[in-house]
Coordinates of C-alpha atoms and ligand atoms in Angstrom, one line a residue:
M426 CA 0.0 0.0 0.0
D427 CA 1.2 3.5 -0.8
Y428 CA 2.2 5.7 2.1
I429 CA 3.4 9.3 2.6
K430 CA 6.8 10.2 3.8
V431 CA 7.6 13.6 5.4
E432 CA 10.8 15.1 6.5
G433 CA 9.6 17.7 9.0
G434 CA 10.9 21.1 9.9
R435 CA 10.5 23.2 6.7
A436 CA 8.4 26.3 6.7
L437 CA 5.8 26.7 3.9
T438 CA 5.9 29.5 1.4
G439 CA 4.1 30.2 -1.8
S440 CA 0.5 29.9 -3.0
V441 CA -1.9 27.0 -3.3
R442 CA -5.2 27.0 -5.2
V443 CA -8.4 25.5 -3.9
Y444 CA -10.9 23.8 -6.3
G445 CA -14.6 22.9 -5.8
A446 CA -16.0 21.5 -2.6
K447 CA -16.1 17.7 -2.6
N448 CA -19.2 17.8 -0.4
S449 CA -21.0 20.0 -3.0
V450 CA -20.0 18.0 -6.0
L451 CA -21.2 14.7 -4.5
P452 CA -24.9 15.6 -4.0
I453 CA -25.0 17.6 -7.2
L454 CA -23.8 14.5 -9.1
A455 CA -26.7 12.5 -7.5
A456 CA -29.1 15.4 -8.4
S457 CA -28.0 15.2 -12.1
V458 CA -30.2 12.1 -12.5
L459 CA -33.2 14.3 -11.8
T460 CA -32.8 16.6 -14.8
S461 CA -33.2 14.0 -17.7
G462 CA -30.8 16.2 -19.5
V463 CA -27.1 17.3 -19.6
S464 CA -25.4 18.7 -16.5
V465 CA -22.0 20.4 -16.9
I466 CA -20.4 20.7 -13.5
E467 CA -17.3 22.9 -13.4
N468 CA -14.5 23.3 -10.8
C469 CA -14.6 19.7 -9.7
P470 CA -11.6 18.3 -7.8
R471 CA -10.2 15.0 -9.0
L472 CA -10.8 12.7 -6.0
K473 CA -11.5 9.1 -5.2
D474 CA -14.9 9.8 -3.7
I475 CA -15.9 11.7 -6.9
D476 CA -14.7 8.7 -9.1
A477 CA -16.8 6.4 -6.9
M478 CA -19.9 8.6 -7.5
L479 CA -19.2 8.7 -11.3
A480 CA -19.0 4.9 -11.3
I481 CA -22.4 4.8 -9.8
L482 CA -23.8 7.2 -12.4
R483 CA -22.3 5.1 -15.2
A484 CA -23.8 1.9 -13.8
L485 CA -27.2 3.6 -13.6
G486 CA -27.0 4.4 -17.3
C487 CA -25.8 8.0 -17.4
E488 CA -23.2 9.1 -20.0
V489 CA -20.4 10.6 -18.0
T490 CA -17.2 12.4 -19.1
A491 CA -14.6 14.0 -16.9
E492 CA -12.1 16.3 -18.5
E493 CA -9.8 18.4 -16.4
R494 CA -12.1 19.7 -13.8
T495 CA -15.3 19.6 -15.7
I496 CA -17.7 16.7 -15.3
T497 CA -20.6 16.2 -17.8
V498 CA -23.5 13.9 -17.0
D499 CA -26.1 13.1 -19.5
S500 CA -29.1 11.5 -17.8
S501 CA -31.5 11.8 -20.7
G502 CA -31.6 8.0 -21.4
P503 CA -33.3 5.4 -19.2
I504 CA -31.9 5.3 -15.6
A505 CA -31.7 2.1 -13.5
A506 CA -33.1 2.0 -10.0
E507 CA -30.5 -0.3 -8.5
I508 CA -27.1 0.3 -7.0
S509 CA -24.9 -2.5 -5.8
A510 CA -23.8 -3.0 -2.2
E511 CA -20.2 -2.5 -3.2
Q512 CA -20.8 0.8 -4.9
M513 CA -23.0 2.0 -2.0
S514 CA -20.3 1.1 0.5
A515 CA -17.6 3.2 -1.3
L516 CA -18.8 6.4 0.2
R517 CA -21.4 8.0 2.5
A518 CA -22.8 10.4 -0.1
S519 CA -24.1 7.5 -2.1
I520 CA -27.2 7.7 0.1
A521 CA -28.2 10.9 -1.9
F522 CA -29.3 8.5 -4.7
L523 CA -32.1 7.3 -2.5
G524 CA -34.0 10.6 -2.9
A525 CA -32.7 11.2 -6.4
L526 CA -33.8 7.8 -7.8
L527 CA -37.1 7.9 -6.0
A528 CA -37.8 11.2 -7.6
R529 CA -36.6 10.1 -11.0
N530 CA -38.0 6.5 -11.2
G531 CA -40.4 6.2 -8.3
R532 CA -38.2 3.3 -7.1
A533 CA -34.8 2.8 -5.6
E534 CA -33.1 -0.5 -4.6
L535 CA -29.9 0.2 -2.7
F536 CA -27.9 -0.5 0.4
V537 CA -26.9 1.5 3.5
P538 CA -23.9 3.7 2.6
G539 CA -20.3 3.4 3.6
G540 CA -17.9 6.3 4.3
C541 CA -15.4 7.4 6.9
E542 CA -16.0 5.8 10.3
L543 CA -16.7 8.7 12.6
G544 CA -18.9 6.8 15.0
S545 CA -22.4 5.6 14.4
R546 CA -23.8 7.4 11.3
P547 CA -27.4 6.4 11.1
I548 CA -29.7 7.4 8.2
D549 CA -32.9 7.3 10.3
I550 CA -33.7 11.0 9.6
H551 CA -33.3 10.4 5.8
L552 CA -35.7 7.5 5.9
W553 CA -38.2 9.1 8.3
A554 CA -38.4 12.3 6.1
L555 CA -38.7 10.5 2.8
M556 CA -41.5 8.3 4.3
R557 CA -43.3 11.4 5.6
L558 CA -43.2 12.6 2.0
G559 CA -44.9 9.4 0.8
A560 CA -42.1 6.9 0.1
K561 CA -42.5 3.4 1.2
I562 CA -39.1 2.1 2.5
R563 CA -38.3 -1.3 3.7
Q564 CA -34.9 -2.1 5.2
Q565 CA -33.6 -5.6 5.4
D566 CA -30.0 -6.8 6.1
G567 CA -28.6 -3.5 4.9
R568 CA -30.8 -3.5 1.8
L569 CA -33.1 -0.6 1.2
H570 CA -36.2 -1.2 -1.0
A571 CA -38.0 2.1 -1.7
T572 CA -41.0 3.0 -3.8
V573 CA -43.3 5.8 -4.2
S574 CA -46.5 6.2 -6.3
R575 CA -47.3 9.8 -5.4
G576 CA -45.2 11.9 -3.1
N577 CA -46.8 14.8 -1.3
G578 CA -45.0 17.8 0.1
C579 CA -45.4 18.6 3.8
E580 CA -43.6 20.3 6.6
L581 CA -40.7 18.4 8.1
V582 CA -39.1 19.5 11.3
L583 CA -35.7 17.9 11.5
P584 CA -34.5 16.8 15.0
I585 CA -31.0 17.9 14.0
P586 CA -29.9 19.9 11.0
S587 CA -28.4 16.9 9.2
V588 CA -26.5 17.8 6.0
G589 CA -27.2 14.5 4.2
A590 CA -30.9 14.3 5.2
T591 CA -31.5 17.9 4.1
E592 CA -29.9 17.1 0.7
N593 CA -32.0 13.9 0.3
I594 CA -35.2 15.7 1.1
M595 CA -34.4 18.5 -1.3
L596 CA -33.8 15.9 -4.1
F597 CA -36.9 13.8 -3.4
A598 CA -39.2 16.8 -2.8
T599 CA -38.6 18.1 -6.4
A600 CA -40.9 15.3 -7.5
C601 CA -43.5 15.6 -4.8
G602 CA -46.8 17.4 -5.3
G603 CA -47.2 20.7 -3.5
E604 CA -44.7 22.4 -1.2
T605 CA -42.2 20.7 1.1
V606 CA -40.9 22.9 3.9
I607 CA -37.8 21.7 5.8
V608 CA -37.5 23.3 9.2
N609 CA -34.2 23.1 11.1
A610 CA -32.5 22.4 7.8
A611 CA -28.7 22.2 7.5
R612 CA -27.3 25.6 6.5
E613 CA -23.9 24.6 5.2
P614 CA -22.7 26.4 2.0
E615 CA -22.9 23.1 0.2
I616 CA -26.7 23.1 0.8
V617 CA -26.9 26.5 -0.8
D618 CA -24.8 25.2 -3.8
L619 CA -27.2 22.3 -4.2
Q620 CA -30.1 24.8 -4.3
T621 CA -28.3 26.9 -6.9
Y622 CA -27.8 23.8 -9.1
L623 CA -31.4 22.6 -8.7
N624 CA -32.8 26.0 -9.6
A625 CA -30.5 26.2 -12.7
A626 CA -31.9 22.8 -13.6
G627 CA -35.5 24.3 -13.6
F628 CA -36.7 23.2 -10.1
S629 CA -38.0 25.6 -7.5
V630 CA -36.1 25.7 -4.2
S631 CA -35.6 28.6 -1.9
G632 CA -34.3 29.4 1.6
A633 CA -31.1 27.4 1.6
G634 CA -28.6 28.9 4.0
S635 CA -31.4 29.7 6.4
P636 CA -33.0 27.1 8.7
V637 CA -36.1 26.9 6.5
I638 CA -36.0 25.5 3.0
R639 CA -39.0 25.4 0.7
I640 CA -39.2 23.1 -2.4
V641 CA -42.2 23.5 -4.7
G642 CA -42.3 20.0 -6.3
G643 CA -43.7 18.6 -9.5
R644 CA -43.0 21.8 -11.5
K645 CA -40.0 22.0 -13.7
T646 CA -39.0 24.2 -16.6
Q647 CA -36.9 22.2 -19.0
P648 CA -33.5 23.7 -19.7
T649 CA -31.7 21.6 -22.2
Q650 CA -28.4 21.9 -20.4
V651 CA -27.4 23.0 -16.9
V652 CA -24.0 24.6 -16.4
H653 CA -23.0 24.9 -12.8
R654 CA -19.7 26.0 -11.2
V655 CA -19.1 24.4 -7.8
I656 CA -18.3 26.6 -4.7
P657 CA -14.7 26.4 -3.3
D658 CA -13.8 23.7 -0.9
R659 CA -13.7 25.4 2.5
I660 CA -12.2 22.3 4.2
A661 CA -9.3 22.1 1.7
A662 CA -8.6 25.8 2.3
A663 CA -8.7 25.2 6.1
T664 CA -6.1 22.4 5.6
W665 CA -3.6 24.7 3.9
M666 CA -4.3 27.4 6.6
C667 CA -3.7 24.9 9.5
A668 CA -0.7 23.4 7.8
T669 CA 0.9 26.9 7.6
A670 CA 0.0 27.7 11.1
S671 CA 1.7 24.4 12.2
A672 CA 4.8 24.4 10.0
G673 CA 5.3 28.2 10.0
G674 CA 5.9 30.4 6.9
E675 CA 3.6 32.4 4.7
V676 CA 1.1 30.9 2.2
M677 CA -1.6 32.5 0.1
V678 CA -4.6 30.2 -0.5
T679 CA -6.5 31.3 -3.6
G680 CA -9.9 30.5 -5.1
V681 CA -11.6 30.6 -1.7
E682 CA -14.9 32.0 -0.4
P683 CA -14.0 34.1 2.8
E684 CA -17.2 33.8 4.7
P685 CA -17.0 30.0 5.6
L686 CA -13.4 30.5 6.6
A687 CA -14.0 33.5 8.8
L688 CA -14.3 31.6 12.1
L689 CA -11.1 29.6 11.5
G690 CA -9.3 32.8 10.4
E691 CA -10.4 34.5 13.7
L692 CA -9.1 31.5 15.8
L693 CA -5.8 31.4 14.0
A694 CA -5.4 35.2 14.3
E695 CA -6.1 34.9 18.1
M696 CA -3.5 32.1 18.2
G697 CA -0.9 34.6 16.8
C698 CA -1.0 34.1 13.0
G699 CA -1.3 36.8 10.5
V700 CA -4.5 36.2 8.5
Q701 CA -5.6 38.4 5.7
F702 CA -8.6 37.9 3.4
V703 CA -8.4 39.8 0.1
A704 CA -11.1 39.1 -2.5
D705 CA -11.0 35.4 -3.2
A706 CA -7.7 34.7 -1.4
V707 CA -6.5 34.3 2.2
T708 CA -2.9 34.8 3.3
I709 CA -1.7 33.1 6.4
R710 CA 1.6 33.9 8.1
R711 CA 3.1 32.4 11.1
V712 CA 6.5 33.5 12.3
G713 CA 6.5 33.5 16.2
S714 CA 5.0 31.2 18.8
L715 CA 1.4 30.3 19.1
Q716 CA -1.1 31.0 21.9
A717 CA -4.1 28.8 22.8
P718 CA -7.4 30.4 22.0
R719 CA -9.3 31.5 25.1
A720 CA -12.6 29.9 24.5
T721 CA -13.4 26.2 24.0
V722 CA -13.5 25.3 20.3
R723 CA -17.0 23.8 20.0
T724 CA -17.9 22.0 16.8
G725 CA -21.4 22.5 15.5
P726 CA -23.7 22.7 12.5
Y727 CA -23.0 25.7 10.2
P728 CA -22.4 28.5 11.0
G729 CA -20.7 26.8 14.0
F730 CA -17.1 25.6 13.9
P731 CA -17.0 22.7 11.4
T732 CA -16.3 19.3 12.7
D733 CA -14.2 18.7 9.6
M734 CA -11.8 21.4 10.7
Q735 CA -11.4 20.1 14.3
P736 CA -8.5 17.6 13.6
L737 CA -6.8 20.2 11.4
L738 CA -6.8 23.0 14.0
M739 CA -5.7 20.5 16.7
V740 CA -2.2 20.4 15.2
P741 CA -1.3 24.1 15.8
A742 CA -3.2 24.0 19.1
V743 CA -0.9 21.2 20.3
L744 CA 2.1 23.5 19.7
A745 CA 0.5 26.6 21.3
H746 CA 1.3 28.0 24.7
G747 CA -1.6 27.4 27.1
Q748 CA -4.4 24.8 26.9
T749 CA -6.9 24.5 24.1
V750 CA -10.1 22.7 24.8
F751 CA -12.0 21.1 21.9
E752 CA -15.6 20.0 22.3
E753 CA -16.7 17.7 19.5
N754 CA -20.5 17.8 19.2
M755 CA -21.1 16.3 15.7
F756 CA -19.7 12.8 15.7
D757 CA -19.1 10.4 18.5
S758 CA -15.8 9.0 17.2
R759 CA -14.0 12.0 15.8
Y760 CA -10.8 11.9 17.8
R761 CA -9.3 8.9 16.0
H762 CA -6.3 11.0 15.0
V763 CA -5.5 11.7 18.7
P764 CA -3.6 8.4 19.5
E765 CA -1.6 8.9 16.4
L766 CA -0.7 12.5 17.2
N767 CA 0.2 11.3 20.7
R768 CA 2.7 8.9 19.1
M769 CA 4.3 12.0 17.7
G770 CA 4.5 13.5 21.3
A771 CA 1.4 15.6 21.3
E772 CA 0.2 14.6 24.8
I773 CA -3.5 15.2 24.0
M774 CA -6.0 14.1 26.6
V775 CA -9.5 13.0 25.5
S776 CA -12.4 12.6 27.8
G777 CA -15.8 12.0 26.2
K778 CA -16.5 14.8 23.7
Y779 CA -13.6 16.9 25.1
A780 CA -10.0 17.0 24.0
L781 CA -7.4 19.0 25.9
C782 CA -4.0 19.9 24.3
G783 CA -1.2 22.4 24.2
G784 CA 2.1 23.5 25.5
I785 CA 4.3 21.0 23.4
E786 CA 7.6 22.5 22.2
R787 CA 7.8 20.3 19.2
L788 CA 6.4 17.1 17.7
R789 CA 8.7 14.2 16.7
G790 CA 8.5 12.2 13.5
A791 CA 6.8 8.8 13.9
S792 CA 5.1 6.1 11.8
V793 CA 1.3 6.8 12.0
C794 CA -1.9 5.6 10.4
A795 CA -4.8 7.6 9.1
A796 CA -8.2 6.5 10.4
D797 CA -10.4 8.9 8.4
L798 CA -10.0 11.7 5.8
R799 CA -9.6 14.9 7.9
G800 CA -7.8 13.1 10.7
G801 CA -5.4 11.8 8.1
A802 CA -4.7 15.3 6.7
A803 CA -4.1 16.4 10.3
L804 CA -1.4 13.8 10.6
V805 CA 0.3 15.1 7.5
C806 CA 0.2 18.6 8.9
A807 CA 1.7 17.3 12.2
A808 CA 4.5 15.6 10.2
L809 CA 5.4 18.9 8.5
C810 CA 6.3 20.5 11.8
A811 CA 7.7 17.3 13.5
E812 CA 11.4 16.8 14.0
G813 CA 12.7 14.1 11.7
E814 CA 10.9 11.7 9.4
S815 CA 7.3 10.6 9.6
T816 CA 5.4 8.0 7.6
I817 CA 1.6 8.2 7.2
R818 CA -0.1 5.0 6.2
N819 CA -3.8 4.2 5.2
I820 CA -3.6 7.2 2.9
E821 CA -6.5 6.0 0.8
Y822 CA -8.6 8.0 3.4
I823 CA -6.7 11.1 2.5
D824 CA -7.1 10.5 -1.2
R825 CA -10.9 10.6 -0.8
G826 CA -10.7 14.4 -0.2
Y827 CA -7.4 15.8 -1.5
E828 CA -6.0 15.9 -5.0
S829 CA -2.5 14.6 -4.3
I830 CA -1.9 16.3 -1.0
E831 CA 1.9 15.6 -1.3
D832 CA 2.2 17.6 -4.6
S833 CA 0.4 20.6 -3.1
L834 CA 2.6 20.6 -0.1
R835 CA 5.8 20.1 -2.1
L836 CA 5.0 23.2 -4.1
L837 CA 4.9 25.1 -0.8
G838 CA 8.4 23.9 0.0
A839 CA 7.6 20.9 2.2
D840 CA 9.7 17.7 1.9
V841 CA 6.8 15.3 1.3
R842 CA 6.5 12.3 -1.1
R843 CA 4.3 9.4 -1.8
V844 CA 6.0 6.1 -1.7
R845 CA 4.4 3.4 -3.8
G846 CA 4.4 0.1 -2.2
Ligands
EPZ142 C1 -21.6 15.6 6.0 O1 -21.8 14.3 6.5 C2 -20.3 15.6 5.3 N1 -20.2 14.6 4.3 C3 -19.2 15.3 6.4 O2 -17.9 15.5 5.8 C4 -19.3 16.4 7.5 O3 -18.4 16.1 8.6 C5 -20.8 16.4 8.1 O4 -21.7 16.6 7.0 C6 -21.0 17.5 9.1 O5 -20.7 18.7 8.6 C7 -20.7 14.9 3.1 O6 -21.2 15.9 2.8 C8 -20.5 13.8 2.1 P1 -24.8 14.9 9.0 P2 -23.3 13.8 6.9 O7 -26.0 14.1 8.5 O8 -24.3 14.3 5.9 C9 -26.3 12.4 12.8 C10 -15.9 14.6 5.0 O9 -14.8 14.3 5.5 N2 -27.4 11.8 12.0 O10 -25.0 16.4 9.1 O11 -23.2 12.3 7.1 C11 -25.0 11.9 12.5 O12 -24.7 10.6 13.0 C12 -17.2 14.2 5.7 O13 -15.9 15.3 4.0 C13 -28.4 11.0 12.5 O14 -28.4 10.8 13.7 O15 -23.5 14.6 8.3 C14 -24.1 13.0 13.0 O16 -23.8 12.7 14.4 C15 -16.9 13.5 6.9 N3 -29.3 10.5 11.7 C16 -24.9 14.2 12.8 O17 -26.2 13.8 12.6 C17 -29.3 10.8 10.3 O18 -30.2 10.2 9.7 C18 -24.5 15.1 11.6 O19 -24.5 14.3 10.4 C19 -28.3 11.6 9.8 C20 -27.4 12.1 10.6

């Protein structure tokens, strides 16, 4: 298996470009089966999770091409209603096909999805909501049999603002009669991007970005072709910001949207980094020592601090003077990078949903294993500032969300390479 080798201790300099958000592209690809037409999706990163989604689209009968960073999906032909267990288990976002295929075909035969192990990741809210809208769903040994004869819009009050459930409802509701109102909807920028795509495709969705989303179903103007440019990947941008805060140096991250990075920018500035947003770029500079942020870093649904940034921010926090307290409120197993960071000398203490860290002079190189995507990226960031050599294994997790992380970091001056093996 391939692994990443890092010789730590080099500051980062230069600029790095961010492409479209993985977590926007994935539901938009599922949505492309709704259009019965051609979708041209621009600014797509080249990632393993996206390849897995394209494989599903091809198996369903779509014509798919991917050139550079533009993906074209033609769903005008007949679309199958079945997805294999293997394809469903490749990634969590495959569950978006439940709503999409029900809307397109009135039937979906799939399996519970896979994805990064961040603790229990049920789909009960997805199923409850689609059933409230009129779908009949039977679950048996991991299989999902779903049918609908006539879906009817209604008000759905979500118990938690689940990103995936909000997306699934938006997709299915496009085919339901009347209006569907999602109350306590997820407000992430990727939800707004899905709304933008759906409206460009002729559907009627409003309110995304606020807690109440309205979908008027059963009505569609028929554009022959939808062209959509995906929003920038805020988590990829956060990765380069936290890598610079950890390793030191000065890096300009381009192609970003400032708003979703504002909270991280404020925290890094409080910790002693120079952070400057200009138009669609952010420059981050760290020369001196770091200070722990005063307040607990609490993860939460957008606009709260993103759980996906928690492992990344933990690396500079380990090196800061004083103690940083993290409170993980989104997933029950999202500290799987901690034992690995501790092998590098981080001395992080975890108790339930809290993690306490800080005050470490320097990390030391070690052989560590990624257990999920963002935790894996955090290990690479840690290796950049560790003394000596580190190896990071299980990098297939990292490849789910980064276009060759080692190439981007090498361009910034880091000594990082992928070893094929
Ligand atoms: C999305 O996952 C992202 N994935 C995750 O990014 C991200 O961490 C997460 O949102 C939170 O921001 C994609 O967009 C593909 P949720 P999702 O439904 O949709 C519970 C990455 O690395 N829940 O908002 O799965 C759930 O267990 C990934 O790119 C239920 O209880 O997140 C969790 O505790 C990792 N029942 C909480 O809600 C349900 O039916 C939030 O999950 C659904 C969710």
